[in-house]
Coordinates of C-alpha atoms and ligand atoms in Angstrom, one line a residue:
M1362 CA -121.9 122.3 8.1
S1363 CA -118.6 122.8 9.9
K1364 CA -117.3 119.8 11.8
V1365 CA -116.7 121.9 14.8
L1366 CA -120.2 123.3 14.7
D1367 CA -121.7 119.9 14.2
G1368 CA -119.7 118.5 17.2
V1369 CA -120.6 121.3 19.5
L1370 CA -124.3 121.1 18.7
A1371 CA -124.3 117.3 19.2
A1372 CA -122.6 117.6 22.5
N1373 CA -125.0 120.3 23.6
A1374 CA -128.0 118.2 22.7
S1375 CA -126.8 115.4 25.0
Y1376 CA -125.9 117.9 27.7
A1377 CA -129.4 119.5 27.6
A1378 CA -131.0 116.0 27.6
N1379 CA -129.4 115.3 31.0
F1380 CA -129.8 118.9 32.4
G1381 CA -131.6 117.7 35.5
D1382 CA -132.7 120.5 37.8
K1383 CA -129.9 122.9 36.9
G1384 CA -132.6 125.2 35.5
N1385 CA -133.4 126.1 39.1
L1386 CA -129.9 127.4 40.0
A1387 CA -129.6 130.9 41.5
M1388 CA -127.6 133.5 39.6
P1389 CA -125.2 134.4 42.5
P1390 CA -122.4 131.8 42.7
A1391 CA -123.2 129.3 45.5
A1392 CA -119.6 129.0 46.7
H1393 CA -119.1 132.8 46.8
F1394 CA -115.8 133.0 44.9
A1395 CA -114.3 134.0 41.6
I1396 CA -111.3 132.7 39.6
L1397 CA -109.4 134.8 37.1
T1398 CA -107.4 132.4 34.9
C1399 CA -105.9 131.8 31.4
M1400 CA -107.9 130.7 28.4
D1401 CA -105.4 128.0 27.7
A1402 CA -107.2 124.9 26.4
R1403 CA -105.4 122.6 28.8
L1404 CA -106.9 124.3 31.9
D1405 CA -110.3 123.3 33.0
P1406 CA -111.2 125.4 36.1
A1407 CA -114.3 123.3 36.7
K1408 CA -112.1 120.3 37.1
Y1409 CA -109.0 121.7 38.7
A1410 CA -111.0 123.6 41.3
G1411 CA -113.9 121.1 41.6
L1412 CA -116.7 123.3 40.4
S1413 CA -120.2 122.5 39.3
E1414 CA -122.7 124.7 37.5
G1415 CA -123.7 127.5 39.8
D1416 CA -120.7 127.4 42.1
A1417 CA -118.3 130.2 41.1
H1418 CA -117.4 132.9 38.6
V1419 CA -114.6 132.0 36.1
I1420 CA -113.2 134.9 34.2
R1421 CA -110.8 133.9 31.5
N1422 CA -108.5 135.8 29.0
A1423 CA -105.2 135.3 27.4
G1424 CA -102.8 134.8 30.4
G1425 CA -105.4 135.3 33.1
R1426 CA -104.2 138.9 33.3
A1427 CA -105.8 141.6 35.4
S1428 CA -106.8 143.7 32.4
D1429 CA -109.4 146.5 32.8
D1430 CA -112.0 144.2 31.5
A1431 CA -111.1 141.4 34.0
I1432 CA -111.4 143.9 36.8
R1433 CA -114.8 145.0 35.4
S1434 CA -116.0 141.4 35.8
L1435 CA -114.5 141.0 39.3
V1436 CA -116.2 144.2 40.5
I1437 CA -119.5 143.0 39.2
S1438 CA -118.9 139.6 40.7
Y1439 CA -118.5 141.1 44.2
K1440 CA -120.7 144.2 44.0
L1441 CA -123.7 142.6 42.4
L1442 CA -123.3 138.8 42.9
G1443 CA -121.7 138.5 46.3
T1444 CA -118.4 136.7 45.7
R1445 CA -116.1 137.2 48.7
E1446 CA -112.8 135.5 47.8
W1447 CA -110.8 135.7 44.5
F1448 CA -108.1 133.7 42.9
V1449 CA -105.6 134.7 40.2
I1450 CA -104.3 131.6 38.5
H1451 CA -101.7 131.7 35.8
H1452 CA -99.9 128.5 34.6
T1453 CA -96.7 126.9 33.4
N1454 CA -95.9 126.9 29.7
C1455 CA -98.2 129.8 29.0
G1456 CA -98.3 131.0 25.4
M1457 CA -98.1 134.6 26.7
E1458 CA -94.4 133.9 27.6
F1459 CA -93.5 133.2 24.0
F1460 CA -93.8 136.7 22.5
S1461 CA -93.5 140.4 23.2
D1462 CA -95.7 143.3 22.3
E1463 CA -93.1 144.2 19.6
L1464 CA -93.2 140.7 18.1
M1465 CA -97.0 140.5 18.1
R1466 CA -97.2 144.0 16.5
S1467 CA -94.7 143.1 13.8
L1468 CA -96.4 139.7 13.0
L1469 CA -99.8 141.4 12.7
A1470 CA -98.3 144.2 10.6
S1471 CA -97.1 141.7 8.0
S1472 CA -100.0 139.1 8.0
L1473 CA -103.3 138.3 9.8
E1474 CA -102.8 134.5 9.2
T1475 CA -101.8 132.1 11.9
A1476 CA -98.1 132.3 12.7
A1477 CA -95.9 129.2 13.1
L1478 CA -94.0 128.4 16.4
D1479 CA -90.7 126.7 16.3
A1480 CA -87.5 126.6 18.4
N1481 CA -86.8 130.2 17.4
G1482 CA -90.3 131.5 18.4
F1483 CA -93.2 132.7 16.3
H1484 CA -92.8 133.7 12.7
D1485 CA -95.1 134.5 9.9
V1486 CA -95.8 131.9 7.2
G1487 CA -99.0 133.4 5.8
K1488 CA -99.6 136.1 3.2
G1489 CA -100.3 139.8 3.8
P1490 CA -101.6 142.3 4.1
G1491 CA -101.4 142.8 7.8
S1492 CA -102.6 145.7 10.0
L1493 CA -101.0 148.3 12.2
E1494 CA -103.9 148.1 14.7
G1495 CA -101.8 145.8 16.8
E1496 CA -99.8 148.9 17.8
F1497 CA -102.8 150.1 19.9
I1498 CA -103.2 147.0 22.0
D1499 CA -101.3 146.2 25.2
W1500 CA -100.9 142.4 24.7
L1501 CA -100.1 141.9 28.5
T1502 CA -97.4 139.3 27.8
I1503 CA -95.7 137.4 30.6
R1504 CA -92.0 137.2 31.3
D1505 CA -92.1 135.3 34.6
Q1506 CA -95.2 133.6 36.0
A1507 CA -94.6 134.3 39.7
Q1508 CA -94.0 137.9 38.8
S1509 CA -97.1 138.2 36.6
V1510 CA -99.4 136.6 39.2
T1511 CA -98.0 138.9 41.9
A1512 CA -98.4 142.0 39.6
D1513 CA -102.0 141.1 38.8
V1514 CA -102.9 140.5 42.4
Q1515 CA -101.3 143.8 43.4
R1516 CA -103.2 145.6 40.6
I1517 CA -106.5 144.2 41.7
R1518 CA -105.7 144.8 45.4
N1519 CA -104.9 148.5 44.8
H1520 CA -107.9 149.1 42.5
P1521 CA -110.1 151.9 43.9
L1522 CA -113.3 149.8 43.1
V1523 CA -112.1 146.7 45.0
P1524 CA -112.9 146.5 48.7
K1525 CA -109.9 145.8 51.0
S1526 CA -111.8 143.0 52.7
I1527 CA -111.6 140.5 49.8
P1528 CA -108.7 138.0 50.1
I1529 CA -107.0 137.5 46.7
Y1530 CA -105.0 134.3 46.3
G1531 CA -102.2 133.9 43.7
Y1532 CA -101.5 130.5 42.2
I1533 CA -99.7 128.9 39.2
Y1534 CA -101.3 125.8 37.7
D1535 CA -98.7 123.2 36.6
V1536 CA -99.8 121.8 33.2
K1537 CA -97.5 118.8 33.7
T1538 CA -99.2 117.7 37.0
G1539 CA -102.5 119.5 37.3
K1540 CA -101.4 120.9 40.6
L1541 CA -102.0 124.4 41.9
L1542 CA -98.8 125.9 43.3
E1543 CA -99.2 128.9 45.6
V1544 CA -97.2 132.1 44.8
P1545 CA -96.6 133.3 48.4
S1546 CA -95.7 136.9 47.3
A1547 CA -99.0 137.2 45.4
T1548 CA -101.1 135.8 48.3
Q1549 CA -99.2 138.2 50.6
A1550 CA -100.0 141.1 48.3
G1551 CA -103.6 140.0 48.2
K1552 CA -104.2 139.8 51.9
P1553 CA -107.3 141.5 53.1
T1554 CA -106.9 144.5 55.5
Ligands
ZN2948 ZN1 -101.9 130.7 29.2

């Protein structure tokens, strides 16, 4: 068996053995809020925001971007499960800053294997063939974190399915300190009306 699979199943066995009364948790988040954040492995929203099981919705994707699918989840979070405040949290040293749509498309066109990252950026070291399907995806890369947080808060704020009454807060998580730093222009854009 794969070492990863082994490890996950062992960890789960011990988690389930100490599950306590969490089987009685209600489906709607007890703290009534949702976080949209990056999938980066260094970020643990349960820890950086003090969450336990049942507390909040955490929606994650590459960059923590307000993609159509992230907005789908947020709308469900409010409309069906009663969250009333939302956070958009990007972070320093995000991988999404290290490539462009053009680069990702050209890397995928030449090889599907994992690319290498060095001082000059990502480049292919694996064999072909690749695929041109990358041309059809908007990779939602990031050039500037404060700008990306603000743009995402604005997109969510202006979405026709999002009520104006929900405050949306914009933050950057600092991977060097664990601190959440407010992006005032984002929180301003996310103010409820
Ligand atoms: Zn990231």
